[in-house]
Amino acid sequence: MAAALERVVRDADLRRDLVERGRGRLADFASPRVAERLHDALALADWVLPRERRRQVTVLSSDQRCGIHHYSLAVCEGLRANGHDVTFAGVRHLETAELYRAAKHIARGEVVLVEHEAGIFRDVPFVRVLLDLKRRGHEVVLSLHELEPEKFHHYRRLSAALHYRPRFSWIVEALRIPWVALRIFNWFVRYRVVLGLMGSLPDRLVVHSSRSAYWLDMLTHDATKRDLMPLVLTPLEGTAAPRTAEEKRALRERLGLPQDRFVFVSPGFFFPRKRFLEVIAATPEDALLVLSGTRSERDPEYFDQVIAAAGGRPNVRVNTDYDTMGDFVAAADAVVLWYEDVFQSAVVTQAIWAGLPLILSPTPGFRLFHGAGLVAREADELRRHMDAIRDPETLERLHRGVSILRRMLAPERLAPRYLVGLD
């Protein structure tokens, strides 16, 4: 072994030969080459491998500036890269009339891929659209980004009826029980009908996290139509990732970021589950943390808490300009996503797309990305990892993990999986 290593170190021609042989071996496993070899092997038994079918696809999802909108566009590009004719149909959140119009204009014979997340479509109108699409003969792929009972309107009403608070005398409360029982029956039947139709009408059901997969058999027991697949990489909106050190320096100069500091970034809406306060406390004094996001309508007070915690700290900067969120991610050295919980995260796929290493919490939604980052299980470990990731050897190792994930999760490689199993 020692002799072989010394020979490689000393012999430049041998190194070049090994590199060329490695590239050739890698090319043998490229998709076109694998398909060609499989076609030739099956031909020996007089079997024919059918050529990949080019399809007309409509991707139906949110038309607002949010993570699932950008993710849907990435899926569109991945399908187009594989020769499919793809149209994106976006609707504003909870706008039922727009949903009906978008579905009505889908051409006959097209595959419909729905990127679904709670809060985009109302449950009953969405089921009506599914019924209409199936009546017109469309193949439907339903991609569910957040699946659990609490995401459904009728379940929340059912839960509220189950847990009502008594407010009157015991006689009146006794008379209320049959009425509440009828309400529970009503909401339960509606809830199960919605789930049953959402599970039976689509031709494929796709989820993107083990957390959603746990609940998928609420919709259907048919394992042949269920699939668990990771998210495809999502580009940063309106941002070109720097290709050289010079381009990154120029981007930092434009954003007013220091050139001589290690820059961490935590992007996205300000939610308590993202634990920005703990990230602020763990940031090294000689580094810079950029919190790049906007106030959440659901937790507006948390934004104020973060602003107060960041005030007066020279190593923390808060950016609330949505249009430059992607630029700050691209200009950073590492991304910190120390979430309390998450189904899956489009933000982490954006970080991988930008080529950045990660510091992650141990929540199962990040498990796929552990090879590209350091995992902090508690606040002290987060502080240590924010120091350790600045080590050049650690950075080099994590960048190798990032490169592997960029190939694995590339839209052109992964997006066709949505269409597997369709006629």
Tab-separated table of C-alpha atoms in Angstrom:
chain	number	residue	atom	x	y	z
A	1	MET	CA	0.000	0.000	0.000
A	2	ALA	CA	2.776	2.414	0.930
A	3	ALA	CA	4.587	1.704	-2.340
A	4	ALA	CA	1.423	2.273	-4.353
A	5	LEU	CA	0.744	5.573	-2.600
A	6	GLU	CA	4.315	6.762	-3.165
A	7	ARG	CA	4.054	5.864	-6.845
A	8	VAL	CA	0.845	7.871	-7.220
A	9	VAL	CA	2.385	10.866	-5.445
A	10	ARG	CA	5.536	10.870	-7.568
A	11	ASP	CA	4.173	9.899	-10.996
A	12	ALA	CA	2.131	12.724	-12.629
A	13	ASP	CA	1.323	10.610	-15.699
A	14	LEU	CA	-0.114	7.874	-13.482
A	15	ARG	CA	-2.280	10.412	-11.664
A	16	ARG	CA	-3.669	11.723	-14.947
A	17	ASP	CA	-4.377	8.165	-16.096
A	18	LEU	CA	-6.197	7.335	-12.848
A	19	VAL	CA	-8.287	10.489	-13.117
A	20	GLU	CA	-9.288	9.661	-16.693
A	21	ARG	CA	-10.143	6.083	-15.757
A	22	GLY	CA	-12.236	7.359	-12.841
A	23	ARG	CA	-14.137	9.742	-15.092
A	24	GLY	CA	-14.783	6.974	-17.577
A	25	ARG	CA	-16.060	4.692	-14.844
A	26	LEU	CA	-18.359	7.443	-13.590
A	27	ALA	CA	-19.669	7.994	-17.125
A	28	ASP	CA	-20.596	4.287	-17.271
A	29	PHE	CA	-23.181	4.970	-14.565
A	30	ALA	CA	-24.721	8.066	-16.175
A	31	SER	CA	-28.418	7.660	-16.925
A	32	PRO	CA	-28.148	7.452	-20.749
A	33	ARG	CA	-25.374	4.834	-20.524
A	34	VAL	CA	-27.263	2.730	-17.957
A	35	ALA	CA	-30.406	2.828	-20.124
A	36	GLU	CA	-28.407	1.791	-23.184
A	37	ARG	CA	-26.801	-1.161	-21.410
A	38	LEU	CA	-30.122	-2.284	-19.918
A	39	HIS	CA	-31.743	-2.088	-23.374
A	40	ASP	CA	-28.963	-4.232	-24.860
A	41	ALA	CA	-29.166	-6.788	-22.040
A	42	LEU	CA	-32.937	-7.205	-22.353
A	43	ALA	CA	-32.582	-7.553	-26.129
A	44	LEU	CA	-30.609	-10.775	-25.581
A	45	ALA	CA	-33.835	-12.310	-24.242
A	46	ASP	CA	-35.950	-10.719	-26.986
A	47	TRP	CA	-37.412	-8.233	-24.509
A	48	VAL	CA	-37.879	-4.632	-25.517
A	49	LEU	CA	-37.342	-1.799	-23.053
A	50	PRO	CA	-39.881	0.869	-24.054
A	51	ARG	CA	-38.500	4.291	-24.686
A	52	GLU	CA	-39.347	6.915	-22.113
A	53	ARG	CA	-42.666	8.529	-22.873
A	54	ARG	CA	-42.768	12.308	-23.243
A	55	ARG	CA	-45.802	13.716	-21.481
A	56	GLN	CA	-47.866	16.865	-21.302
A	57	VAL	CA	-47.828	17.896	-17.622
A	58	THR	CA	-49.543	20.677	-15.690
A	59	VAL	CA	-48.114	21.499	-12.253
A	60	LEU	CA	-50.816	23.019	-10.024
A	61	SER	CA	-49.751	24.851	-6.869
A	62	SER	CA	-49.374	28.208	-5.126
A	63	ASP	CA	-48.896	31.389	-7.131
A	64	GLN	CA	-47.694	33.405	-4.139
A	65	ARG	CA	-44.091	34.039	-3.089
A	66	CYS	CA	-43.468	31.136	-0.747
A	67	GLY	CA	-41.310	28.046	-0.517
A	68	ILE	CA	-43.710	25.681	-2.268
A	69	HIS	CA	-44.119	28.088	-5.211
A	70	HIS	CA	-40.379	28.132	-5.879
A	71	TYR	CA	-40.192	24.387	-5.308
A	72	SER	CA	-42.941	23.800	-7.881
A	73	LEU	CA	-41.027	25.846	-10.454
A	74	ALA	CA	-37.926	23.714	-9.778
A	75	VAL	CA	-39.982	20.564	-10.401
A	76	CYS	CA	-41.199	22.079	-13.676
A	77	GLU	CA	-37.618	22.688	-14.809
A	78	GLY	CA	-36.620	19.157	-13.846
A	79	LEU	CA	-39.435	17.663	-15.908
A	80	ARG	CA	-38.640	19.921	-18.874
A	81	ALA	CA	-35.002	18.809	-18.728
A	82	ASN	CA	-36.292	15.266	-19.345
A	83	GLY	CA	-38.215	16.270	-22.447
A	84	HIS	CA	-41.697	16.711	-20.957
A	85	ASP	CA	-43.936	19.611	-21.977
A	86	VAL	CA	-44.748	21.344	-18.686
A	87	THR	CA	-47.158	24.159	-17.808
A	88	PHE	CA	-47.325	25.786	-14.379
A	89	ALA	CA	-50.787	26.758	-13.097
A	90	GLY	CA	-50.660	28.857	-9.939
A	91	VAL	CA	-53.492	29.999	-7.689
A	92	ARG	CA	-53.527	32.408	-4.777
A	93	HIS	CA	-54.019	30.859	-1.378
A	94	LEU	CA	-57.609	29.897	-0.491
A	95	GLU	CA	-58.941	31.484	-3.703
A	96	THR	CA	-61.472	28.845	-4.714
A	97	ALA	CA	-62.615	30.642	-7.869
A	98	GLU	CA	-59.029	30.759	-9.152
A	99	LEU	CA	-58.598	27.065	-8.387
A	100	TYR	CA	-61.698	26.175	-10.403
A	101	ARG	CA	-60.555	28.356	-13.335
A	102	ALA	CA	-57.053	26.863	-13.330
A	103	ALA	CA	-58.403	23.311	-13.308
A	104	LYS	CA	-60.943	24.086	-16.038
A	105	HIS	CA	-58.232	25.235	-18.452
A	106	ILE	CA	-56.063	22.121	-18.132
A	107	ALA	CA	-56.040	20.495	-21.550
A	108	ARG	CA	-57.483	17.005	-21.982
A	109	GLY	CA	-54.915	14.219	-21.721
A	110	GLU	CA	-52.417	16.126	-19.568
A	111	VAL	CA	-50.965	14.671	-16.385
A	112	VAL	CA	-51.779	16.914	-13.418
A	113	LEU	CA	-49.158	17.175	-10.675
A	114	VAL	CA	-50.483	18.978	-7.599
A	115	GLU	CA	-47.928	20.365	-5.136
A	116	HIS	CA	-50.165	20.552	-2.068
A	117	GLU	CA	-49.579	22.197	1.289
A	118	ALA	CA	-52.046	23.124	4.009
A	119	GLY	CA	-53.366	26.635	3.507
A	120	ILE	CA	-53.143	26.731	-0.302
A	121	PHE	CA	-56.445	25.027	-1.206
A	122	ARG	CA	-59.652	24.692	0.776
A	123	ASP	CA	-60.324	21.012	1.418
A	124	VAL	CA	-63.808	20.575	-0.099
A	125	PRO	CA	-63.221	22.680	-3.271
A	126	PHE	CA	-59.943	20.831	-3.780
A	127	VAL	CA	-61.700	17.460	-3.620
A	128	ARG	CA	-64.252	18.744	-6.133
A	129	VAL	CA	-61.399	19.641	-8.473
A	130	LEU	CA	-59.949	16.142	-8.088
A	131	LEU	CA	-63.354	14.662	-8.948
A	132	ASP	CA	-63.614	16.877	-12.028
A	133	LEU	CA	-60.093	15.999	-13.195
A	134	LYS	CA	-60.775	12.276	-12.890
A	135	ARG	CA	-64.138	12.659	-14.646
A	136	ARG	CA	-62.294	14.263	-17.570
A	137	GLY	CA	-59.795	11.396	-17.704
A	138	HIS	CA	-56.683	13.082	-16.292
A	139	GLU	CA	-53.963	11.171	-14.485
A	140	VAL	CA	-53.332	12.957	-11.187
A	141	VAL	CA	-50.238	12.928	-8.986
A	142	LEU	CA	-50.847	14.454	-5.548
A	143	SER	CA	-47.668	15.608	-3.807
A	144	LEU	CA	-48.422	16.279	-0.129
A	145	HIS	CA	-45.861	18.440	1.661
A	146	GLU	CA	-47.466	18.435	5.112
A	147	LEU	CA	-49.754	15.548	5.999
A	148	GLU	CA	-51.196	15.022	9.463
A	149	PRO	CA	-54.739	15.230	10.881
A	150	GLU	CA	-54.380	18.787	12.226
A	151	LYS	CA	-53.833	20.095	8.682
A	152	PHE	CA	-57.464	19.340	7.731
A	153	HIS	CA	-60.271	21.808	8.469
A	154	HIS	CA	-62.825	19.146	9.385
A	155	TYR	CA	-60.473	17.471	11.839
A	156	ARG	CA	-59.957	20.779	13.633
A	157	ARG	CA	-63.721	21.221	13.881
A	158	LEU	CA	-64.053	17.630	15.100
A	159	SER	CA	-61.370	18.198	17.718
A	160	ALA	CA	-63.062	21.420	18.879
A	161	ALA	CA	-66.372	19.566	19.286
A	162	LEU	CA	-64.709	16.746	21.233
A	163	HIS	CA	-63.010	19.123	23.619
A	164	TYR	CA	-65.795	21.625	24.232
A	165	ARG	CA	-65.873	23.346	27.625
A	166	PRO	CA	-69.011	23.168	29.807
A	167	ARG	CA	-70.459	26.624	30.483
A	168	PHE	CA	-73.922	25.974	31.945
A	169	SER	CA	-75.590	24.060	34.745
A	170	TRP	CA	-75.359	20.258	34.766
A	171	ILE	CA	-78.931	19.901	33.512
A	172	VAL	CA	-78.283	22.097	30.505
A	173	GLU	CA	-74.935	20.378	29.881
A	174	ALA	CA	-76.672	16.989	29.938
A	175	LEU	CA	-79.056	18.235	27.254
A	176	ARG	CA	-76.097	19.566	25.224
A	177	ILE	CA	-74.435	16.144	24.988
A	178	PRO	CA	-76.697	14.752	22.197
A	179	TRP	CA	-76.264	17.977	20.220
A	180	VAL	CA	-72.487	17.816	20.567
A	181	ALA	CA	-72.593	14.125	19.595
A	182	LEU	CA	-74.420	15.060	16.377
A	183	ARG	CA	-71.804	17.711	15.624
A	184	ILE	CA	-69.026	15.196	16.217
A	185	PHE	CA	-70.736	12.724	13.866
A	186	ASN	CA	-71.155	15.447	11.231
A	187	TRP	CA	-67.538	16.593	11.287
A	188	PHE	CA	-66.190	13.030	11.477
A	189	VAL	CA	-68.153	11.927	8.393
A	190	ARG	CA	-67.001	14.997	6.435
A	191	TYR	CA	-63.413	14.465	7.560
A	192	ARG	CA	-63.352	10.814	6.498
A	193	VAL	CA	-65.061	11.546	3.152
A	194	VAL	CA	-62.453	14.203	2.324
A	195	LEU	CA	-59.581	11.878	3.282
A	196	GLY	CA	-61.089	8.961	1.374
A	197	LEU	CA	-61.504	10.953	-1.828
A	198	MET	CA	-58.055	12.548	-1.561
A	199	GLY	CA	-56.615	9.055	-1.253
A	200	SER	CA	-58.663	7.254	-3.894
A	201	LEU	CA	-58.902	9.808	-6.709
A	202	PRO	CA	-55.192	10.504	-7.451
A	203	ASP	CA	-53.211	7.902	-9.365
A	204	ARG	CA	-50.141	8.535	-7.205
A	205	LEU	CA	-49.638	9.950	-3.706
A	206	VAL	CA	-46.184	11.355	-2.977
A	207	VAL	CA	-44.871	12.603	0.368
A	208	HIS	CA	-41.468	14.044	1.211
A	209	SER	CA	-40.863	13.199	4.869
A	210	SER	CA	-41.160	10.258	7.232
A	211	ARG	CA	-43.517	12.401	9.314
A	212	SER	CA	-45.980	12.682	6.428
A	213	ALA	CA	-45.432	9.058	5.402
A	214	TYR	CA	-46.611	7.947	8.847
A	215	TRP	CA	-50.068	9.391	8.117
A	216	LEU	CA	-50.294	8.435	4.447
A	217	ASP	CA	-52.300	5.275	5.071
A	218	MET	CA	-55.089	7.503	6.450
A	219	LEU	CA	-55.771	8.317	2.795
A	220	THR	CA	-55.351	4.882	1.213
A	221	HIS	CA	-54.230	1.356	2.018
A	222	ASP	CA	-52.992	0.869	-1.575
A	223	ALA	CA	-49.212	0.720	-1.204
A	224	THR	CA	-48.678	0.663	-4.985
A	225	LYS	CA	-49.734	4.304	-5.359
A	226	ARG	CA	-47.766	5.656	-2.363
A	227	ASP	CA	-44.219	6.984	-2.577
A	228	LEU	CA	-41.774	8.712	-0.244
A	229	MET	CA	-39.207	10.788	-2.107
A	230	PRO	CA	-36.944	13.689	-1.094
A	231	LEU	CA	-37.454	17.220	-2.302
A	232	VAL	CA	-35.615	18.245	-5.443
A	233	LEU	CA	-33.106	21.072	-5.145
A	234	THR	CA	-34.704	24.514	-5.272
A	235	PRO	CA	-32.713	27.460	-6.679
A	236	LEU	CA	-32.529	30.674	-4.691
A	237	GLU	CA	-35.071	33.121	-6.061
A	238	GLY	CA	-33.551	35.758	-8.327
A	239	THR	CA	-30.015	34.780	-7.330
A	240	ALA	CA	-27.069	33.395	-9.248
A	241	ALA	CA	-24.727	31.441	-6.980
A	242	PRO	CA	-21.164	32.880	-7.064
A	243	ARG	CA	-18.893	30.670	-9.131
A	244	THR	CA	-15.584	32.119	-7.972
A	245	ALA	CA	-14.104	33.726	-4.867
A	246	GLU	CA	-14.033	37.050	-6.715
A	247	GLU	CA	-17.769	36.890	-7.438
A	248	LYS	CA	-18.486	36.088	-3.788
A	249	ARG	CA	-16.375	39.018	-2.604
A	250	ALA	CA	-18.216	41.319	-4.985
A	251	LEU	CA	-21.584	40.040	-3.711
A	252	ARG	CA	-20.548	40.607	-0.103
A	253	GLU	CA	-19.382	44.099	-0.923
A	254	ARG	CA	-22.745	44.885	-2.535
A	255	LEU	CA	-24.626	43.590	0.524
A	256	GLY	CA	-22.345	45.337	3.002
A	257	LEU	CA	-21.027	42.091	4.497
A	258	PRO	CA	-17.468	41.886	5.882
A	259	GLN	CA	-14.857	40.086	3.814
A	260	ASP	CA	-12.770	38.939	6.788
A	261	ARG	CA	-15.489	37.234	8.844
A	262	PHE	CA	-17.095	33.820	8.633
A	263	VAL	CA	-20.748	34.506	7.776
A	264	PHE	CA	-23.602	32.282	8.981
A	265	VAL	CA	-27.128	32.741	7.632
A	266	SER	CA	-30.508	31.532	8.905
A	267	PRO	CA	-33.124	32.307	6.234
A	268	GLY	CA	-36.919	32.153	6.168
A	269	PHE	CA	-39.993	33.420	7.960
A	270	PHE	CA	-39.553	34.155	11.671
A	271	PHE	CA	-41.232	31.258	13.524
A	272	PRO	CA	-40.525	30.204	17.146
A	273	ARG	CA	-39.811	26.643	15.974
A	274	LYS	CA	-36.769	27.950	14.058
A	275	ARG	CA	-35.149	28.928	17.394
A	276	PHE	CA	-33.431	32.068	16.122
A	277	LEU	CA	-32.943	33.308	19.706
A	278	GLU	CA	-30.821	30.272	20.533
A	279	VAL	CA	-28.829	30.673	17.301
A	280	ILE	CA	-28.121	34.312	18.193
A	281	ALA	CA	-26.835	33.277	21.620
A	282	ALA	CA	-24.549	30.602	20.120
A	283	THR	CA	-22.932	32.794	17.427
A	284	PRO	CA	-19.164	33.319	17.967
A	285	GLU	CA	-18.112	36.912	18.648
A	286	ASP	CA	-15.684	36.967	15.717
A	287	ALA	CA	-18.242	35.653	13.207
A	288	LEU	CA	-21.379	37.223	11.732
A	289	LEU	CA	-24.912	35.815	11.787
A	290	VAL	CA	-27.431	37.066	9.234
A	291	LEU	CA	-31.097	36.387	9.998
A	292	SER	CA	-32.694	36.896	6.608
A	293	GLY	CA	-36.481	36.689	6.524
A	294	THR	CA	-39.778	38.394	7.197
A	295	ARG	CA	-42.341	38.630	9.957
A	296	SER	CA	-44.801	35.749	10.174
A	297	GLU	CA	-48.484	36.634	10.298
A	298	ARG	CA	-49.076	33.686	12.660
A	299	ASP	CA	-46.382	34.662	15.193
A	300	PRO	CA	-45.740	38.396	14.783
A	301	GLU	CA	-44.519	38.832	18.358
A	302	TYR	CA	-41.630	36.404	17.786
A	303	PHE	CA	-40.193	38.765	15.177
A	304	ASP	CA	-40.112	41.537	17.798
A	305	GLN	CA	-38.338	39.214	20.246
A	306	VAL	CA	-35.663	38.410	17.667
A	307	ILE	CA	-35.137	42.088	16.817
A	308	ALA	CA	-34.757	42.876	20.525
A	309	ALA	CA	-32.257	40.018	21.021
A	310	ALA	CA	-30.209	41.074	17.966
A	311	GLY	CA	-30.131	44.752	18.961
A	312	GLY	CA	-26.720	45.964	20.078
A	313	ARG	CA	-24.944	42.790	18.935
A	314	PRO	CA	-22.236	43.586	16.359
A	315	ASN	CA	-22.117	39.940	15.295
A	316	VAL	CA	-25.807	39.746	14.302
A	317	ARG	CA	-27.560	41.380	11.361
A	318	VAL	CA	-31.262	41.146	10.490
A	319	ASN	CA	-32.358	41.465	6.860
A	320	THR	CA	-36.098	41.795	6.224
A	321	ASP	CA	-35.958	42.549	2.487
A	322	TYR	CA	-37.554	39.531	0.796
A	323	ASP	CA	-35.958	40.404	-2.551
A	324	THR	CA	-32.414	40.013	-1.157
A	325	MET	CA	-32.945	36.871	0.944
A	326	GLY	CA	-31.376	34.692	-1.726
A	327	ASP	CA	-28.389	37.020	-2.102
A	328	PHE	CA	-27.570	36.808	1.606
A	329	VAL	CA	-27.685	33.010	1.474
A	330	ALA	CA	-25.389	32.926	-1.565
A	331	ALA	CA	-22.946	35.312	0.128
A	332	ALA	CA	-22.692	33.249	3.326
A	333	ASP	CA	-20.188	30.560	4.310
A	334	ALA	CA	-22.653	28.228	6.067
A	335	VAL	CA	-26.382	27.907	6.761
A	336	VAL	CA	-27.747	27.311	10.261
A	337	LEU	CA	-31.108	25.515	10.442
A	338	TRP	CA	-31.563	24.643	14.100
A	339	TYR	CA	-35.295	24.001	13.881
A	340	GLU	CA	-37.295	22.468	16.694
A	341	ASP	CA	-39.233	20.371	14.183
A	342	VAL	CA	-39.927	20.269	10.468
A	343	PHE	CA	-41.677	17.993	7.959
A	344	GLN	CA	-39.102	18.700	5.258
A	345	SER	CA	-37.399	21.917	4.258
A	346	ALA	CA	-37.124	23.653	0.909
A	347	VAL	CA	-34.648	26.049	2.575
A	348	VAL	CA	-32.136	23.248	3.116
A	349	THR	CA	-32.389	22.283	-0.562
A	350	GLN	CA	-31.672	25.914	-1.471
A	351	ALA	CA	-28.557	25.815	0.719
A	352	ILE	CA	-27.381	22.639	-1.021
A	353	TRP	CA	-28.113	24.241	-4.411
A	354	ALA	CA	-25.916	27.192	-3.369
A	355	GLY	CA	-23.121	24.778	-2.355
A	356	LEU	CA	-23.136	25.686	1.353
A	357	PRO	CA	-22.450	23.409	4.340
A	358	LEU	CA	-25.001	23.214	7.133
A	359	ILE	CA	-25.487	23.188	10.870
A	360	LEU	CA	-28.670	21.254	11.605
A	361	SER	CA	-30.874	20.157	14.448
A	362	PRO	CA	-31.456	16.394	14.856
A	363	THR	CA	-35.101	16.555	13.707
A	364	PRO	CA	-35.865	13.653	11.296
A	365	GLY	CA	-36.727	16.100	8.504
A	366	PHE	CA	-33.001	16.892	8.137
A	367	ARG	CA	-31.688	13.318	8.349
A	368	LEU	CA	-30.930	13.075	4.623
A	369	PHE	CA	-28.600	16.086	4.855
A	370	HIS	CA	-26.402	14.997	7.776
A	371	GLY	CA	-23.534	14.224	5.394
A	372	ALA	CA	-23.418	17.893	4.370
A	373	GLY	CA	-23.507	19.388	7.839
A	374	LEU	CA	-22.893	19.174	11.569
A	375	VAL	CA	-25.766	18.080	13.813
A	376	ALA	CA	-26.242	19.955	17.109
A	377	ARG	CA	-28.488	18.235	19.633
A	378	GLU	CA	-28.348	20.958	22.298
A	379	ALA	CA	-27.410	24.618	22.623
A	380	ASP	CA	-23.855	23.969	23.869
A	381	GLU	CA	-23.222	21.642	20.942
A	382	LEU	CA	-24.591	24.286	18.570
A	383	ARG	CA	-22.068	26.768	19.955
A	384	ARG	CA	-19.226	24.264	19.509
A	385	HIS	CA	-20.290	23.423	15.956
A	386	MET	CA	-20.426	27.090	14.960
A	387	ASP	CA	-16.759	27.226	15.967
A	388	ALA	CA	-15.801	23.844	14.488
A	389	ILE	CA	-17.313	24.419	11.041
A	390	ARG	CA	-14.788	27.198	10.396
A	391	ASP	CA	-11.947	24.673	10.404
A	392	PRO	CA	-10.688	24.260	6.779
A	393	GLU	CA	-10.569	20.445	6.969
A	394	THR	CA	-14.111	20.296	8.343
A	395	LEU	CA	-15.317	22.673	5.641
A	396	GLU	CA	-13.673	20.593	2.915
A	397	ARG	CA	-15.310	17.402	4.217
A	398	LEU	CA	-18.744	19.014	4.361
A	399	HIS	CA	-18.357	20.505	0.887
A	400	ARG	CA	-17.773	16.994	-0.438
A	401	GLY	CA	-21.060	15.938	1.154
A	402	VAL	CA	-22.785	18.943	-0.407
A	403	SER	CA	-21.457	17.980	-3.843
A	404	ILE	CA	-22.869	14.460	-3.512
A	405	LEU	CA	-26.312	15.767	-2.530
A	406	ARG	CA	-26.299	18.265	-5.406
A	407	ARG	CA	-25.991	15.356	-7.820
A	408	MET	CA	-28.480	13.128	-5.994
A	409	LEU	CA	-31.228	15.733	-5.658
A	410	ALA	CA	-30.821	17.582	-8.960
A	411	PRO	CA	-34.295	18.325	-10.417
A	412	GLU	CA	-33.441	16.788	-13.783
A	413	ARG	CA	-32.511	13.569	-11.999
A	414	LEU	CA	-35.258	13.327	-9.374
A	415	ALA	CA	-38.340	15.056	-10.828
A	416	PRO	CA	-39.199	12.227	-13.303
A	417	ARG	CA	-39.878	9.996	-10.302
A	418	TYR	CA	-43.193	11.818	-9.879
A	419	LEU	CA	-44.425	10.165	-13.086
A	420	VAL	CA	-43.275	6.613	-12.338
A	421	GLY	CA	-46.100	4.083	-12.586
A	422	LEU	CA	-48.486	6.180	-14.669
A	423	ASP	CA	-50.009	4.591	-17.764
